[in-house]
mmCIF file of C-alpha atoms in Angstrom:
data_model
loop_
_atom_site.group_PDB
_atom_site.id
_atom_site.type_symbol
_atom_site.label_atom_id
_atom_site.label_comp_id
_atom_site.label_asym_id
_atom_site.label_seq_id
_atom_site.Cartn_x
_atom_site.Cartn_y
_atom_site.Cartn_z
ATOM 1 C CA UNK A 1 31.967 25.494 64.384
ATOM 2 C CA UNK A 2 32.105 28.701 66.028
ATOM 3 C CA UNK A 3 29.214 29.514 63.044
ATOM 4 C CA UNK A 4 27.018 27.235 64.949
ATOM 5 C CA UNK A 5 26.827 24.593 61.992
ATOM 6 C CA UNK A 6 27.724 21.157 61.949
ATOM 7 C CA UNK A 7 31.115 20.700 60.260
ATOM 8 C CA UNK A 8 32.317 18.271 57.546
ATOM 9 C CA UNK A 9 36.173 17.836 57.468
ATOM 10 C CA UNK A 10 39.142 15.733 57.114
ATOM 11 C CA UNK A 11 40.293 13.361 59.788
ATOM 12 C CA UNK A 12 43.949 14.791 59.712
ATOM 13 C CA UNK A 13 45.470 17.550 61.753
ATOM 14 C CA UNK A 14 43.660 20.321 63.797
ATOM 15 C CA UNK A 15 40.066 19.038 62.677
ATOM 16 C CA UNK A 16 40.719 15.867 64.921
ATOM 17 C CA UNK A 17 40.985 18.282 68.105
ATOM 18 C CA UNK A 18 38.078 20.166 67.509
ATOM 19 C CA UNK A 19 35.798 18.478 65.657
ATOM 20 C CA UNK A 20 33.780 15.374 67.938
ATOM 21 C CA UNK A 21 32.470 12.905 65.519
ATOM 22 C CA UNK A 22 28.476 12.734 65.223
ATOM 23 C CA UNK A 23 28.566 15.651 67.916
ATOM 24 C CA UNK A 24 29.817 18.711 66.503
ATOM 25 C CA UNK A 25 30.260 16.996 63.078
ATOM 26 C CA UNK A 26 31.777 14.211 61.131
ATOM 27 C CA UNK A 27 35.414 13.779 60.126
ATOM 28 C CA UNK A 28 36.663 11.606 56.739
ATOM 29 C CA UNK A 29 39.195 10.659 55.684
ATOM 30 C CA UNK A 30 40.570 13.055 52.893
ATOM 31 C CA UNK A 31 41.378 10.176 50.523
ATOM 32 C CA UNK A 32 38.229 8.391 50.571
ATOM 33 C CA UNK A 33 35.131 10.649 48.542
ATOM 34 C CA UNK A 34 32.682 7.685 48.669
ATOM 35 C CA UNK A 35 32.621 8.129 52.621
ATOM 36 C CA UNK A 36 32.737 12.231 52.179
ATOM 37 C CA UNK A 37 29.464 11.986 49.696
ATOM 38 C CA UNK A 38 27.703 9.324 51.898
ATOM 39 C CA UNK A 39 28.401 11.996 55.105
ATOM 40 C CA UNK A 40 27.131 15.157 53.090
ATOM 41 C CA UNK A 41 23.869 12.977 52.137
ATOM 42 C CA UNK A 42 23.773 12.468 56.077
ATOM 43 C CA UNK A 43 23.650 16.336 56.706
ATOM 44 C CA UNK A 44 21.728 17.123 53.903
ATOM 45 C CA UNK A 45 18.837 14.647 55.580
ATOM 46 C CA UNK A 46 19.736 15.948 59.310
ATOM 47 C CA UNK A 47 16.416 17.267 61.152
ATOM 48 C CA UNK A 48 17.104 20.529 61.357
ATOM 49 C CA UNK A 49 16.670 20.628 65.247
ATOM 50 C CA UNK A 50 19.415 18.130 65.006
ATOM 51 C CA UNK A 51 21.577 20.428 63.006
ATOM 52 C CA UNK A 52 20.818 22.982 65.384
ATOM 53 C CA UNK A 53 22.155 21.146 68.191
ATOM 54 C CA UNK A 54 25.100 19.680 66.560
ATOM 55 C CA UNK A 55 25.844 23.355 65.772
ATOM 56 C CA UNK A 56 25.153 24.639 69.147
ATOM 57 C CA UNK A 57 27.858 21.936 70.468
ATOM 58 C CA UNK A 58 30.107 22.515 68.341
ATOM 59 C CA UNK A 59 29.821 26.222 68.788
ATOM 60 C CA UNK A 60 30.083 25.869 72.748
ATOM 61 C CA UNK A 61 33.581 23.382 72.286
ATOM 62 C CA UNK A 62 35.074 25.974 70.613
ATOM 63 C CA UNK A 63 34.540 28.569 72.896
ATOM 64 C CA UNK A 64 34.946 26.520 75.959
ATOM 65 C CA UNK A 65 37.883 24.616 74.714
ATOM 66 C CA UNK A 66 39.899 27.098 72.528
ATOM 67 C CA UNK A 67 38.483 30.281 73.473
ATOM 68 C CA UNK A 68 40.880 32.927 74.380
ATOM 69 C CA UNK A 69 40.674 32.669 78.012
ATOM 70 C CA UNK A 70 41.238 29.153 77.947
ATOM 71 C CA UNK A 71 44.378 29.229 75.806
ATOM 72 C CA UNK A 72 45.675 32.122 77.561
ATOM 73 C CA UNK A 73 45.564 29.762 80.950
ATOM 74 C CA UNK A 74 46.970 27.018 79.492
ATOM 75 C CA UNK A 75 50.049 29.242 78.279
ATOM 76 C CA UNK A 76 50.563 30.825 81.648
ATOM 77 C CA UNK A 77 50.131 26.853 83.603
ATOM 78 C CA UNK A 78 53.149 26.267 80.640
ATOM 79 C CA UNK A 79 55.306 29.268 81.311
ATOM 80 C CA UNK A 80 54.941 28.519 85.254
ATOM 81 C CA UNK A 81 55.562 24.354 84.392
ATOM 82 C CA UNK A 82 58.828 25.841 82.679
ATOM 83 C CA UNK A 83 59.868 28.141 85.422
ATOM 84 C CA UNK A 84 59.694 26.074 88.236
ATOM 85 C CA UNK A 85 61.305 23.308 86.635
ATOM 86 C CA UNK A 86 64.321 25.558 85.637
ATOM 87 C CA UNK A 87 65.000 26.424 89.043
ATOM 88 C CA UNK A 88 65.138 23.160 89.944
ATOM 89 C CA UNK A 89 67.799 21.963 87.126
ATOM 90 C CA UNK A 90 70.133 23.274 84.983
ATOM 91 C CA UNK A 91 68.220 23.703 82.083
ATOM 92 C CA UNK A 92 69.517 25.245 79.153
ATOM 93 C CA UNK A 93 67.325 28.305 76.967
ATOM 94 C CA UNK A 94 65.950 25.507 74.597
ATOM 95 C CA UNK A 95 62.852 25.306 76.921
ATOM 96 C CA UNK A 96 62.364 28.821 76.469
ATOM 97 C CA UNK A 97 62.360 28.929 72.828
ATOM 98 C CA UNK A 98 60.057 26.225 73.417
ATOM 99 C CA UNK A 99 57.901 28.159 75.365
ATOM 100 C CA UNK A 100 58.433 31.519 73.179
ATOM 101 C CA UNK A 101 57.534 29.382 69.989
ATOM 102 C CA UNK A 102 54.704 27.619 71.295
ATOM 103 C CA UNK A 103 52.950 30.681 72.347
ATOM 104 C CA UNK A 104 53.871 31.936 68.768
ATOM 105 C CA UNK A 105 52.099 28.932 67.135
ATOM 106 C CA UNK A 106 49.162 28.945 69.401
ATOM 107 C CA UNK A 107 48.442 32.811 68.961
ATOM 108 C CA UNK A 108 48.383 31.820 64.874
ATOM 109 C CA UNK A 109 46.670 28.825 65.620
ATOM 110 C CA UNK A 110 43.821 30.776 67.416
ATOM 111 C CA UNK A 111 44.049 33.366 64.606
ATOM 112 C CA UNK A 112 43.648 31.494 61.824
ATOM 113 C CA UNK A 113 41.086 30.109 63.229
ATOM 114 C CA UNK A 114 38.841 33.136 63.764
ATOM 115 C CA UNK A 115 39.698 34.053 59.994
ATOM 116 C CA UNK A 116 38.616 30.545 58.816
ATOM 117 C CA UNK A 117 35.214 30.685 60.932
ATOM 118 C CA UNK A 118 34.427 34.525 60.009
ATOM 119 C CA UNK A 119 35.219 33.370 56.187
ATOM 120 C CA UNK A 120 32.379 30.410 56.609
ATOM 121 C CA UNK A 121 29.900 32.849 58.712
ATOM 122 C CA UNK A 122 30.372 35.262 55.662
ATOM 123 C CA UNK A 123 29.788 32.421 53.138
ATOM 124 C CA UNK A 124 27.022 31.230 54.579
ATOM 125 C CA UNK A 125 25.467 34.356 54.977
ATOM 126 C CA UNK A 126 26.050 34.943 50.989
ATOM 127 C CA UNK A 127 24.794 31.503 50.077
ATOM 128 C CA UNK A 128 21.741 32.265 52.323
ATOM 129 C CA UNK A 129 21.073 36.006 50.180
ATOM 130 C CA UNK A 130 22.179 34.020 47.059
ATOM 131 C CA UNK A 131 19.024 31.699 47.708
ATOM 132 C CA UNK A 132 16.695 34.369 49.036
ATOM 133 C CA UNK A 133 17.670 36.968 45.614
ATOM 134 C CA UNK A 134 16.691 33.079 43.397
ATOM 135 C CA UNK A 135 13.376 33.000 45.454
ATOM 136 C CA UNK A 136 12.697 36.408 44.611
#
């Protein structure tokens, strides 16, 4: 998404967060390739300026919604959430290995991430020199 391309992927796990069906992309369900070809046929036939803005939005969620600012606040409003309520009850260290392993998960979260969209800038960069060496 952060590629600025509309995005094709399975209606299961962190796609369904990110991904906003017919806005940023479509999601399918990972069992059903009937409803994955009938969806690439879709994108195949999009307008480009429609591509463009799908790609654009999608693009623009990612940043705006799991940027590093953004996660970075929403650990510190947790940590704080987690504070206050331990010195108000007798709460044992389980919420902070809560804490300490959700921070953990989100920081690879957010890094895979980055790896996964730099891998499909690079491929599509490729496939577009792939097409341009056939034309020559």
């Amino acid at each position: 998404m952060l590629a600025k391309v509309p995005v094709l992927a399975a209606n299961t796990g962190g796609p369904t967060e990110t991904v906003v069906e017919g806005e940023t992309g479509w999601l399918r369900d990972p069992y059903e390739p009937l409803a994955w070809s009938a969806v690439m046929r879709q994108a195949l036939l999009l307008p480009e300026a429609e591509a463009e803005r799908m790609g654009d939005e999608g693009s623009k969620r990612v940043k705006d919604t799991f940027g590093r600012d953004h996660m970075a606040t929403t650990l510190m409003n947790l940590v704080r959430e987690i504070v206050v309520n331990r010195q108000n009850s007798d709460a044992d260290n389980t919420m902070i290995i809560v804490v300490i392993g959700t921070a953990f998960s989100l920081t690879l979260a957010t890094l895979s991430l980055g790896i996964a969209l730099w891998m499909m800038h690079d491929m599509k960069k490729n496939a577009a020199l792939r097409e341009a060496n056939r034309l020559l």
